[in-house]
Amino acid sequence: MKKWPEIITKALSIRLSLLIVFEVALLLLTSLVVMFYFSRQALRKEELNNAEQTLESTVQRIDNILLGVEQLTDNVYRDLLLHLDEPDRMFYYSRRIVECNPYIVGCAIVFKPYYYPGRELFMAYVHRKGNSLSSDGNSELLTQDTFTNKPYTQQTWYTEPMTTCKACWTNPLKNEYTENEALSTFCLPILDQDSECVGVIAVDLPIALFSKTILDVKPSPNGYAMLLARNGSYIVHPDSEKLLHQTVFVQMGQGADNTVLEAAEAMVAGETGHKLFRMNGRKWYVFYKPFERADMPGRYVNKVGWSVGVVYPEDDIAGDYNLLFCYLLIIALIGIILIFVFCRMITHRQLLPLDLLTHFTQRIAEGHYDESIPDGKSKDEVGRLQDHLQQMQKALAIHVGELEKSSSMQQERTKVLEDAYDKAQEADKMKMAFLHYITNQMIEPSNVIDKSVTTFCNNYYSISLEEADKKVNDIRQQSQAIITLLDYMLHTAENETRKEESHE
């Protein structure tokens, strides 16, 4: 089985497809990065605008509730000043305040000790019966002259306005400072004709009901609004336990992330901005600003030192964005795969003639010069290359045929030359044998002549005339034999020369 690197190396269509896919992917990735960068900037800007609008609307809703309480209390207060000498009438005013506003859970009108002769403490306290979360304007009202187990002169909602002679909203009263319900109290000092503070009107807003009313309008599917008092207590929060018992700083002792403390400190400090924090393993954004109330003529309290914030989980802000990003990545990946498949199919189809030419060139390289290459079906570069290779193959086949013919003729000539060479060698051998034969025939006459001449020369003075004639006659006969052999050899040589000339 071939490995991918080997397939990619050998398949031109795959390399071309991968190159196209790489370029498209690079262009697509660059476009996506640029698009999502600017989209992210636009989304962040829209987040800030939406958060600002949500903060403003939350502030207005809260301020409207507070303003309603303040105006109702002020209206009753103006009439109450005309009847300060009627203590029993104070219960009527308390009841009237509670009845006229469904958000109000209770109202207490108290005076400083011995303001009324014979009464050390006086409290006209009217409150709704039962849980304030389910109460409405028609709920049963109860009248009391005490609130909790502590004298009201020791409670914050009384001591603060009596000391400053200014109206105020208290930080949330919880635990032993209330009767089983977290409250935020509007405290309006009562001034007599000499502008001396003689008492307090304390109007209680249940934080749970107050929070529920604000949270009914959700800033996002999983987001919520929150309102912090000066001491970090929750005034508005979806978790009722936090409203009853906790402050934002208590969470730090429960293992909350440090980023929660940073966001809480920024809100309590009255800063404006937004922060990212982690809680319960999730990322959250909080947008916050000081709780600034509408400036209206005659309003008692303009600054309460609270801070309002809206909290969004990151999924609510960037969830659709991230989901869109994932969808686009998936679509882009599928598109790249489809582009690769289509490019592979197209390039493979277009390169089929090249595969065919590769096959034929391999066959030609193996020596099969007579195999014909089919005509090209296209007029592009591949088709023209196929036609040129076809022409080259035909010319190569003709040339190879000529070479084979020339080689055959050369082999025939070589064979003839070899035969001629063999005959020449044989003729040379015969000539050498003939020469040896003639030479051998001439040895005996030569020896006889040599012997006769030697004898004649050595015995010239002592040899007889008859014997001398005999020796001369022997010399003459042997010389004639040698001459006869030489004539025969010369005649044979002339005949061979004529044969060779006739052959040439």
Short mmCIF file of C-alpha atoms in Angstrom, two decimals:
data_model
loop_
_atom_site.label_atom_id
_atom_site.label_comp_id
_atom_site.label_asym_id
_atom_site.label_seq_id
_atom_site.Cartn_x
_atom_site.Cartn_y
_atom_site.Cartn_z
CA MET A 1 0.00 0.00 0.00
CA LYS A 2 1.39 3.36 -1.04
CA LYS A 3 1.95 6.06 1.54
CA TRP A 4 0.55 9.55 1.16
CA PRO A 5 3.93 11.29 0.56
CA GLU A 6 4.66 8.80 -2.21
CA ILE A 7 1.20 9.30 -3.73
CA ILE A 8 1.53 13.09 -3.57
CA THR A 9 5.02 12.95 -5.09
CA LYS A 10 3.96 10.79 -8.00
CA ALA A 11 0.48 12.22 -8.72
CA LEU A 12 0.61 15.60 -10.46
CA SER A 13 -3.16 16.04 -10.18
CA ILE A 14 -3.01 15.71 -6.38
CA ARG A 15 -0.16 18.23 -6.16
CA LEU A 16 -2.04 20.70 -8.34
CA SER A 17 -5.22 20.18 -6.30
CA LEU A 18 -3.35 20.65 -3.02
CA LEU A 19 -1.69 23.79 -4.35
CA ILE A 20 -5.06 25.24 -5.37
CA VAL A 21 -6.62 24.24 -2.05
CA PHE A 22 -3.71 25.79 -0.15
CA GLU A 23 -4.06 29.08 -2.00
CA VAL A 24 -7.83 29.11 -1.56
CA ALA A 25 -7.49 28.19 2.13
CA LEU A 26 -4.90 30.93 2.65
CA LEU A 27 -7.12 33.50 0.94
CA LEU A 28 -10.19 32.27 2.81
CA LEU A 29 -8.38 32.24 6.16
CA THR A 30 -7.05 35.75 5.59
CA SER A 31 -10.53 36.97 4.67
CA LEU A 32 -12.07 35.27 7.70
CA VAL A 33 -9.46 36.71 10.05
CA VAL A 34 -9.94 40.22 8.68
CA MET A 35 -13.71 39.90 8.65
CA PHE A 36 -13.92 38.50 12.15
CA TYR A 37 -11.45 41.03 13.49
CA PHE A 38 -13.60 43.93 12.33
CA SER A 39 -16.75 42.02 13.26
CA ARG A 40 -15.32 41.54 16.74
CA GLN A 41 -14.60 45.26 16.98
CA ALA A 42 -18.12 46.09 15.83
CA LEU A 43 -19.55 43.51 18.23
CA ARG A 44 -17.58 44.95 21.13
CA LYS A 45 -18.79 48.43 20.26
CA GLU A 46 -22.36 47.14 20.07
CA GLU A 47 -21.86 45.33 23.41
CA LEU A 48 -20.82 48.57 25.05
CA ASN A 49 -23.78 50.42 23.54
CA ASN A 50 -26.23 47.71 24.58
CA ALA A 51 -24.73 47.56 28.05
CA GLU A 52 -24.94 51.33 28.39
CA GLN A 53 -28.56 51.31 27.28
CA THR A 54 -29.33 48.42 29.64
CA LEU A 55 -27.63 50.23 32.49
CA GLU A 56 -29.58 53.40 31.76
CA SER A 57 -32.89 51.58 31.55
CA THR A 58 -32.10 49.68 34.77
CA VAL A 59 -31.21 52.91 36.54
CA GLN A 60 -34.42 54.51 35.34
CA ARG A 61 -36.54 51.57 36.50
CA ILE A 62 -34.91 51.56 39.91
CA ASP A 63 -35.03 55.31 40.18
CA ASN A 64 -38.69 55.37 39.22
CA ILE A 65 -39.50 52.98 42.07
CA LEU A 66 -37.43 55.01 44.53
CA LEU A 67 -38.88 58.26 43.26
CA GLY A 68 -42.41 56.91 43.69
CA VAL A 69 -41.65 56.02 47.30
CA GLU A 70 -40.06 59.40 47.95
CA GLN A 71 -42.90 61.39 46.40
CA LEU A 72 -45.57 59.40 48.23
CA THR A 73 -43.71 59.86 51.51
CA ASP A 74 -43.28 63.57 50.83
CA ASN A 75 -47.00 64.01 50.10
CA VAL A 76 -47.94 62.30 53.34
CA TYR A 77 -45.23 64.22 55.18
CA ARG A 78 -46.67 67.57 54.18
CA ASP A 79 -50.04 66.65 55.62
CA LEU A 80 -48.43 65.04 58.65
CA LEU A 81 -46.75 68.33 59.61
CA LEU A 82 -50.20 69.82 60.12
CA HIS A 83 -51.11 67.10 62.65
CA LEU A 84 -47.94 66.54 64.66
CA ASP A 85 -49.91 66.94 67.87
CA GLU A 86 -52.19 63.99 66.99
CA PRO A 87 -50.20 60.79 67.74
CA ASP A 88 -53.00 58.42 66.89
CA ARG A 89 -53.24 59.95 63.42
CA MET A 90 -49.70 58.74 62.72
CA PHE A 91 -51.05 55.20 62.27
CA TYR A 92 -53.34 56.50 59.57
CA TYR A 93 -50.39 58.03 57.71
CA SER A 94 -48.35 54.84 57.98
CA ARG A 95 -51.25 52.79 56.66
CA ARG A 96 -51.86 55.28 53.89
CA ILE A 97 -48.23 55.05 52.66
CA VAL A 98 -48.31 51.24 52.64
CA GLU A 99 -51.68 51.07 50.89
CA CYS A 100 -50.75 53.50 48.11
CA ASN A 101 -47.63 51.74 46.86
CA PRO A 102 -47.45 47.95 46.24
CA TYR A 103 -43.67 48.00 46.49
CA ILE A 104 -43.78 49.25 50.09
CA VAL A 105 -43.87 46.44 52.66
CA GLY A 106 -44.03 48.59 55.75
CA CYS A 107 -43.91 52.11 57.13
CA ALA A 108 -42.88 53.33 60.55
CA ILE A 109 -43.40 56.84 61.91
CA VAL A 110 -41.35 57.35 65.05
CA PHE A 111 -40.48 60.30 67.27
CA LYS A 112 -37.69 61.09 69.59
CA PRO A 113 -38.12 59.93 73.21
CA TYR A 114 -40.80 61.82 75.17
CA TYR A 115 -41.85 63.85 72.18
CA TYR A 116 -45.37 63.02 73.22
CA PRO A 117 -45.89 63.59 76.94
CA GLY A 118 -46.03 60.42 78.92
CA ARG A 119 -44.61 58.27 76.10
CA GLU A 120 -40.91 57.50 76.12
CA LEU A 121 -41.01 55.88 72.68
CA PHE A 122 -43.66 56.22 70.05
CA MET A 123 -43.86 54.12 66.88
CA ALA A 124 -46.70 53.90 64.43
CA TYR A 125 -45.67 50.85 62.39
CA VAL A 126 -47.91 49.34 59.72
CA HIS A 127 -46.70 46.42 57.54
CA ARG A 128 -48.05 43.80 55.20
CA LYS A 129 -48.82 40.34 56.43
CA GLY A 130 -46.89 37.38 55.06
CA ASN A 131 -44.08 37.15 52.55
CA SER A 132 -43.67 40.37 50.66
CA LEU A 133 -42.82 38.48 47.48
CA SER A 134 -46.44 37.39 47.15
CA SER A 135 -48.02 40.50 48.56
CA ASP A 136 -50.08 42.99 46.57
CA GLY A 137 -52.01 46.14 47.18
CA ASN A 138 -54.93 44.27 48.73
CA SER A 139 -52.92 42.25 51.26
CA GLU A 140 -53.81 42.41 54.93
CA LEU A 141 -52.07 45.17 56.92
CA LEU A 142 -50.89 44.76 60.47
CA THR A 143 -50.23 47.48 63.03
CA GLN A 144 -47.42 47.35 65.57
CA ASP A 145 -45.65 49.72 67.89
CA THR A 146 -42.31 47.89 67.80
CA PHE A 147 -39.87 46.71 65.13
CA THR A 148 -37.50 43.85 65.97
CA ASN A 149 -36.26 43.25 69.49
CA LYS A 150 -34.14 46.36 69.64
CA PRO A 151 -35.47 49.83 70.42
CA TYR A 152 -35.74 51.89 67.27
CA THR A 153 -33.48 54.52 68.83
CA GLN A 154 -30.64 52.01 68.37
CA GLN A 155 -31.39 51.21 64.75
CA THR A 156 -29.65 52.71 61.74
CA TRP A 157 -32.77 53.84 59.93
CA TYR A 158 -33.52 56.09 62.91
CA THR A 159 -30.11 57.25 64.12
CA GLU A 160 -28.73 58.32 60.73
CA PRO A 161 -31.47 60.78 59.69
CA MET A 162 -31.81 62.06 63.25
CA THR A 163 -28.09 62.84 63.30
CA THR A 164 -27.82 64.42 59.85
CA CYS A 165 -31.35 65.84 59.58
CA LYS A 166 -31.27 64.70 55.94
CA ALA A 167 -33.32 62.17 54.06
CA CYS A 168 -31.45 59.02 53.01
CA TRP A 169 -31.73 55.48 51.78
CA THR A 170 -30.14 52.95 54.09
CA ASN A 171 -27.92 50.13 53.05
CA PRO A 172 -29.84 46.84 53.01
CA LEU A 173 -30.97 45.84 56.51
CA LYS A 174 -30.57 42.09 57.03
CA ASN A 175 -30.66 39.38 59.66
CA GLU A 176 -31.29 40.71 63.19
CA TYR A 177 -31.90 44.23 61.90
CA THR A 178 -35.15 43.20 60.20
CA GLU A 179 -37.97 40.78 60.75
CA ASN A 180 -36.95 37.87 58.48
CA GLU A 181 -36.69 40.00 55.36
CA ALA A 182 -33.96 42.11 53.81
CA LEU A 183 -35.10 45.71 53.50
CA SER A 184 -33.88 48.99 52.14
CA THR A 185 -35.45 51.89 53.98
CA PHE A 186 -36.17 55.44 52.88
CA CYS A 187 -35.71 57.64 55.91
CA LEU A 188 -37.26 61.12 55.96
CA PRO A 189 -36.61 63.25 59.04
CA ILE A 190 -39.63 65.09 60.54
CA LEU A 191 -38.91 68.75 61.29
CA ASP A 192 -41.08 70.83 63.55
CA GLN A 193 -41.81 74.53 63.16
CA ASP A 194 -38.40 75.38 64.63
CA SER A 195 -36.67 73.12 62.02
CA GLU A 196 -35.69 70.72 64.75
CA CYS A 197 -35.62 67.04 63.88
CA VAL A 198 -38.25 65.41 66.06
CA GLY A 199 -38.91 62.14 64.30
CA VAL A 200 -38.45 59.93 61.24
CA ILE A 201 -40.69 58.46 58.58
CA ALA A 202 -39.15 55.09 57.60
CA VAL A 203 -40.57 53.43 54.51
CA ASP A 204 -39.43 49.85 53.85
CA LEU A 205 -38.85 48.40 50.40
CA PRO A 206 -38.40 44.61 50.37
CA ILE A 207 -35.22 43.91 48.48
CA ALA A 208 -36.51 40.57 47.20
CA LEU A 209 -39.61 42.11 45.63
CA PHE A 210 -37.62 45.07 44.46
CA SER A 211 -35.03 42.76 42.89
CA LYS A 212 -37.66 40.56 41.27
CA THR A 213 -39.34 43.56 39.67
CA ILE A 214 -36.05 44.79 38.19
CA LEU A 215 -34.96 41.32 37.06
CA ASP A 216 -38.24 40.68 35.23
CA VAL A 217 -36.67 42.59 32.37
CA LYS A 218 -33.66 40.41 31.51
CA PRO A 219 -30.79 42.09 29.66
CA SER A 220 -30.00 38.78 27.93
CA PRO A 221 -31.15 35.13 28.09
CA ASN A 222 -28.71 34.37 30.92
CA GLY A 223 -27.74 37.87 32.04
CA TYR A 224 -29.09 39.86 34.96
CA ALA A 225 -28.89 43.25 36.58
CA MET A 226 -27.41 43.90 39.98
CA LEU A 227 -27.37 46.81 42.40
CA LEU A 228 -24.79 47.16 45.15
CA ALA A 229 -25.03 49.35 48.21
CA ARG A 230 -22.13 51.32 49.63
CA ASN A 231 -21.06 48.46 51.87
CA GLY A 232 -21.21 45.86 49.09
CA SER A 233 -24.61 44.45 50.05
CA TYR A 234 -26.82 43.27 47.26
CA ILE A 235 -29.96 45.31 46.61
CA VAL A 236 -30.78 43.67 43.28
CA HIS A 237 -29.59 40.15 42.48
CA PRO A 238 -31.27 36.97 41.13
CA ASP A 239 -29.97 34.87 44.04
CA SER A 240 -32.28 35.47 47.02
CA GLU A 241 -29.70 34.02 49.44
CA LYS A 242 -27.31 36.79 48.55
CA LEU A 243 -30.04 39.34 49.17
CA LEU A 244 -30.74 37.98 52.64
CA HIS A 245 -27.33 37.17 54.04
CA GLN A 246 -24.37 38.08 51.85
CA THR A 247 -22.35 40.97 50.56
CA VAL A 248 -20.28 40.82 47.42
CA PHE A 249 -17.12 40.45 49.53
CA VAL A 250 -18.42 37.35 51.35
CA GLN A 251 -17.93 35.41 48.10
CA MET A 252 -14.16 35.83 48.41
CA GLY A 253 -14.20 33.67 51.52
CA GLN A 254 -16.08 31.02 49.57
CA GLY A 255 -13.29 30.52 47.00
CA ALA A 256 -14.41 32.99 44.37
CA ASP A 257 -11.92 34.06 41.73
CA ASN A 258 -9.84 37.18 42.37
CA THR A 259 -11.40 38.79 39.33
CA VAL A 260 -14.73 38.86 41.21
CA LEU A 261 -13.11 40.96 43.95
CA GLU A 262 -11.62 43.33 41.37
CA ALA A 263 -15.01 43.88 39.76
CA ALA A 264 -16.72 44.31 43.16
CA GLU A 265 -14.15 46.83 44.38
CA ALA A 266 -14.49 48.82 41.17
CA MET A 267 -18.29 48.95 41.56
CA VAL A 268 -18.22 49.89 45.26
CA ALA A 269 -15.66 52.59 44.46
CA GLY A 270 -18.18 54.19 42.09
CA GLU A 271 -16.19 53.57 38.92
CA THR A 272 -17.58 53.26 35.40
CA GLY A 273 -16.43 50.55 33.01
CA HIS A 274 -16.52 46.83 32.43
CA LYS A 275 -14.51 43.82 33.56
CA LEU A 276 -14.15 40.17 32.75
CA PHE A 277 -14.36 37.80 35.69
CA ARG A 278 -14.64 34.07 36.28
CA MET A 279 -17.31 32.42 38.35
CA ASN A 280 -18.41 28.79 38.56
CA GLY A 281 -16.02 27.87 35.77
CA ARG A 282 -17.53 30.36 33.32
CA LYS A 283 -16.45 33.71 31.96
CA TRP A 284 -18.68 36.69 32.69
CA TYR A 285 -18.67 40.34 31.74
CA VAL A 286 -19.94 42.99 34.12
CA PHE A 287 -20.71 46.51 32.90
CA TYR A 288 -21.12 48.96 35.75
CA LYS A 289 -21.58 52.61 36.61
CA PRO A 290 -22.59 54.66 39.66
CA PHE A 291 -26.31 54.75 40.40
CA GLU A 292 -27.02 58.34 39.39
CA ARG A 293 -30.52 59.51 40.12
CA ALA A 294 -32.51 62.00 38.12
CA ASP A 295 -32.01 65.55 39.34
CA MET A 296 -35.44 66.93 40.13
CA PRO A 297 -36.44 70.06 42.03
CA GLY A 298 -37.33 69.38 45.67
CA ARG A 299 -35.97 65.86 45.65
CA TYR A 300 -34.67 64.80 49.03
CA VAL A 301 -31.95 62.34 48.03
CA ASN A 302 -29.81 62.79 44.91
CA LYS A 303 -26.85 60.54 45.72
CA VAL A 304 -27.15 57.21 47.47
CA GLY A 305 -23.66 55.83 46.77
CA TRP A 306 -24.97 52.73 45.06
CA SER A 307 -23.58 51.12 41.93
CA VAL A 308 -25.61 49.42 39.21
CA GLY A 309 -24.28 46.71 36.92
CA VAL A 310 -25.44 44.32 34.27
CA VAL A 311 -23.82 40.90 34.09
CA TYR A 312 -23.61 38.85 30.92
CA PRO A 313 -22.07 35.41 30.49
CA GLU A 314 -19.57 35.43 27.68
CA ASP A 315 -21.79 33.01 25.75
CA ASP A 316 -24.59 35.57 25.66
CA ILE A 317 -22.30 38.24 24.28
CA ALA A 318 -20.11 36.26 21.95
CA GLY A 319 -22.09 33.02 21.77
CA ASP A 320 -23.72 33.76 18.43
CA TYR A 321 -20.45 35.22 17.21
CA ASN A 322 -18.50 32.13 18.24
CA LEU A 323 -21.23 29.87 16.88
CA LEU A 324 -21.15 31.75 13.58
CA PHE A 325 -17.38 31.47 13.58
CA CYS A 326 -17.63 27.69 14.10
CA TYR A 327 -20.26 27.39 11.39
CA LEU A 328 -18.12 29.38 8.97
CA LEU A 329 -15.08 27.28 9.80
CA ILE A 330 -17.06 24.10 9.19
CA ILE A 331 -18.48 25.50 5.94
CA ALA A 332 -15.01 26.65 4.90
CA LEU A 333 -13.55 23.23 5.70
CA ILE A 334 -16.30 21.48 3.75
CA GLY A 335 -15.80 23.95 0.90
CA ILE A 336 -12.05 23.31 0.87
CA ILE A 337 -12.65 19.56 0.80
CA LEU A 338 -15.15 19.96 -2.06
CA ILE A 339 -12.72 22.22 -3.92
CA PHE A 340 -10.02 19.59 -3.48
CA VAL A 341 -12.33 16.83 -4.73
CA PHE A 342 -13.49 18.87 -7.75
CA CYS A 343 -9.95 20.01 -8.55
CA ARG A 344 -8.75 16.43 -8.24
CA MET A 345 -11.46 15.20 -10.60
CA ILE A 346 -10.92 17.98 -13.14
CA THR A 347 -7.13 17.87 -13.12
CA HIS A 348 -7.14 14.08 -13.21
CA ARG A 349 -9.44 14.17 -16.22
CA GLN A 350 -7.36 16.84 -17.92
CA LEU A 351 -4.14 14.98 -17.21
CA LEU A 352 -5.33 11.61 -18.52
CA PRO A 353 -3.54 12.24 -21.85
CA LEU A 354 -0.35 12.81 -19.88
CA ASP A 355 -0.82 9.46 -18.18
CA LEU A 356 -1.31 7.90 -21.60
CA LEU A 357 1.81 9.62 -22.92
CA THR A 358 3.74 8.49 -19.85
CA HIS A 359 2.72 4.90 -20.63
CA PHE A 360 3.78 5.14 -24.28
CA THR A 361 7.05 6.89 -23.52
CA GLN A 362 7.83 4.13 -21.02
CA ARG A 363 7.06 1.54 -23.74
CA ILE A 364 9.30 3.41 -26.20
CA ALA A 365 12.04 3.56 -23.56
CA GLU A 366 11.72 -0.25 -23.27
CA GLY A 367 12.34 -0.58 -27.03
CA HIS A 368 8.78 -0.87 -28.41
CA TYR A 369 9.23 1.74 -31.15
CA ASP A 370 6.47 0.44 -33.39
CA GLU A 371 3.58 1.13 -30.96
CA SER A 372 1.54 4.04 -32.29
CA ILE A 373 0.39 6.94 -30.09
CA PRO A 374 -3.29 7.87 -30.63
CA ASP A 375 -4.25 11.29 -31.96
CA GLY A 376 -4.79 14.07 -29.41
CA LYS A 377 -8.44 15.00 -28.79
CA SER A 378 -7.78 18.49 -27.45
CA LYS A 379 -6.05 21.50 -28.94
CA ASP A 380 -4.42 22.69 -25.73
CA GLU A 381 -0.82 22.23 -24.63
CA VAL A 382 -1.40 18.59 -23.68
CA GLY A 383 -3.03 17.85 -27.04
CA ARG A 384 -0.21 19.53 -28.93
CA LEU A 385 2.33 17.62 -26.85
CA GLN A 386 0.53 14.37 -27.72
CA ASP A 387 0.64 15.24 -31.45
CA HIS A 388 4.32 16.13 -31.28
CA LEU A 389 5.12 12.92 -29.43
CA GLN A 390 3.17 11.02 -32.07
CA GLN A 391 5.26 12.63 -34.82
CA MET A 392 8.43 11.96 -32.85
CA GLN A 393 7.41 8.32 -32.39
CA LYS A 394 6.81 7.89 -36.13
CA ALA A 395 10.12 9.53 -37.02
CA LEU A 396 11.87 7.42 -34.38
CA ALA A 397 10.28 4.25 -35.78
CA ILE A 398 11.48 5.14 -39.32
CA HIS A 399 14.95 5.96 -38.06
CA VAL A 400 15.14 2.77 -36.03
CA GLY A 401 14.04 0.81 -39.11
CA GLU A 402 16.78 2.41 -41.17
CA LEU A 403 19.28 1.67 -38.43
CA GLU A 404 18.16 -1.96 -38.33
CA LYS A 405 18.48 -2.22 -42.14
CA SER A 406 21.91 -0.61 -42.07
CA SER A 407 22.93 -2.91 -39.25
CA SER A 408 21.77 -5.93 -41.25
CA MET A 409 23.76 -4.84 -44.31
CA GLN A 410 26.75 -4.17 -42.14
CA GLN A 411 26.47 -7.63 -40.65
CA GLU A 412 26.32 -9.16 -44.16
CA ARG A 413 29.39 -7.22 -45.20
CA THR A 414 31.16 -8.25 -42.07
CA LYS A 415 30.36 -11.86 -42.81
CA VAL A 416 31.71 -11.52 -46.38
CA LEU A 417 34.85 -9.88 -45.09
CA GLU A 418 35.27 -12.60 -42.53
CA ASP A 419 34.91 -15.24 -45.29
CA ALA A 420 37.39 -13.38 -47.46
CA TYR A 421 39.74 -13.02 -44.54
CA ASP A 422 39.44 -16.74 -43.86
CA LYS A 423 40.19 -17.51 -47.52
CA ALA A 424 43.11 -15.14 -47.48
CA GLN A 425 44.43 -16.78 -44.39
CA GLU A 426 43.99 -20.15 -46.03
CA ALA A 427 45.72 -18.91 -49.20
CA ASP A 428 48.57 -17.52 -47.13
CA LYS A 429 48.92 -20.85 -45.44
CA MET A 430 48.99 -22.61 -48.85
CA LYS A 431 51.56 -20.15 -50.10
CA MET A 432 53.68 -20.73 -47.07
CA ALA A 433 53.31 -24.48 -47.51
CA PHE A 434 54.24 -24.12 -51.25
CA LEU A 435 57.26 -22.03 -50.36
CA HIS A 436 58.33 -24.53 -47.77
CA TYR A 437 57.89 -27.29 -50.33
CA ILE A 438 59.91 -25.51 -53.02
CA THR A 439 62.51 -24.56 -50.47
CA ASN A 440 62.77 -28.12 -49.30
CA GLN A 441 63.11 -29.27 -52.95
CA MET A 442 65.99 -26.84 -53.45
CA ILE A 443 67.90 -28.04 -50.38
CA GLU A 444 69.21 -31.30 -51.91
CA PRO A 445 70.47 -29.68 -55.20
CA SER A 446 71.99 -26.91 -53.16
CA ASN A 447 73.78 -29.38 -50.91
CA VAL A 448 75.06 -31.35 -53.99
CA ILE A 449 76.33 -28.10 -55.59
CA ASP A 450 77.93 -27.02 -52.33
CA LYS A 451 79.60 -30.40 -51.87
CA SER A 452 80.84 -30.54 -55.52
CA VAL A 453 82.16 -26.98 -55.41
CA THR A 454 83.92 -27.64 -52.11
CA THR A 455 85.48 -30.82 -53.39
CA PHE A 456 86.55 -29.16 -56.67
CA CYS A 457 88.06 -26.21 -54.85
CA ASN A 458 89.92 -28.31 -52.32
CA ASN A 459 91.30 -30.79 -54.91
CA TYR A 460 91.76 -28.44 -57.88
CA TYR A 461 95.41 -29.39 -58.44
CA SER A 462 95.08 -33.04 -57.70
CA ILE A 463 91.74 -33.85 -59.28
CA SER A 464 91.78 -35.49 -62.70
CA LEU A 465 90.26 -33.94 -65.72
CA GLU A 466 87.70 -36.65 -66.02
CA GLU A 467 86.69 -36.29 -62.41
CA ALA A 468 86.56 -32.49 -62.76
CA ASP A 469 84.23 -32.75 -65.73
CA LYS A 470 82.01 -35.02 -63.71
CA LYS A 471 81.82 -32.50 -60.83
CA VAL A 472 81.12 -29.67 -63.27
CA ASN A 473 78.45 -31.74 -64.92
CA ASP A 474 76.87 -32.42 -61.46
CA ILE A 475 76.95 -28.76 -60.63
CA ARG A 476 75.29 -27.96 -63.96
CA GLN A 477 72.51 -30.52 -63.42
CA GLN A 478 71.74 -29.41 -59.82
CA SER A 479 71.76 -25.76 -60.88
CA GLN A 480 69.33 -26.56 -63.66
CA ALA A 481 67.06 -28.30 -61.09
CA ILE A 482 67.12 -25.21 -58.88
CA ILE A 483 66.40 -22.97 -61.90
CA THR A 484 63.49 -25.20 -62.83
CA LEU A 485 62.03 -24.90 -59.27
CA LEU A 486 62.49 -21.10 -59.30
CA ASP A 487 60.76 -20.84 -62.69
CA TYR A 488 57.89 -22.90 -61.38
CA MET A 489 57.59 -20.70 -58.26
CA LEU A 490 57.75 -17.53 -60.36
CA HIS A 491 55.10 -18.82 -62.74
CA THR A 492 52.82 -19.71 -59.81
CA ALA A 493 53.25 -16.22 -58.28
CA GLU A 494 52.33 -14.56 -61.59
CA ASN A 495 49.16 -16.64 -61.81
CA GLU A 496 48.07 -15.67 -58.24
CA THR A 497 48.69 -12.01 -59.03
CA ARG A 498 46.50 -12.20 -62.10
CA LYS A 499 43.69 -13.86 -60.05
CA GLU A 500 43.79 -11.13 -57.41
CA GLU A 501 43.73 -8.44 -60.09
CA SER A 502 40.80 -10.09 -61.78
CA HIS A 503 38.88 -10.24 -58.44
CA GLU A 504 39.51 -6.55 -57.83
#
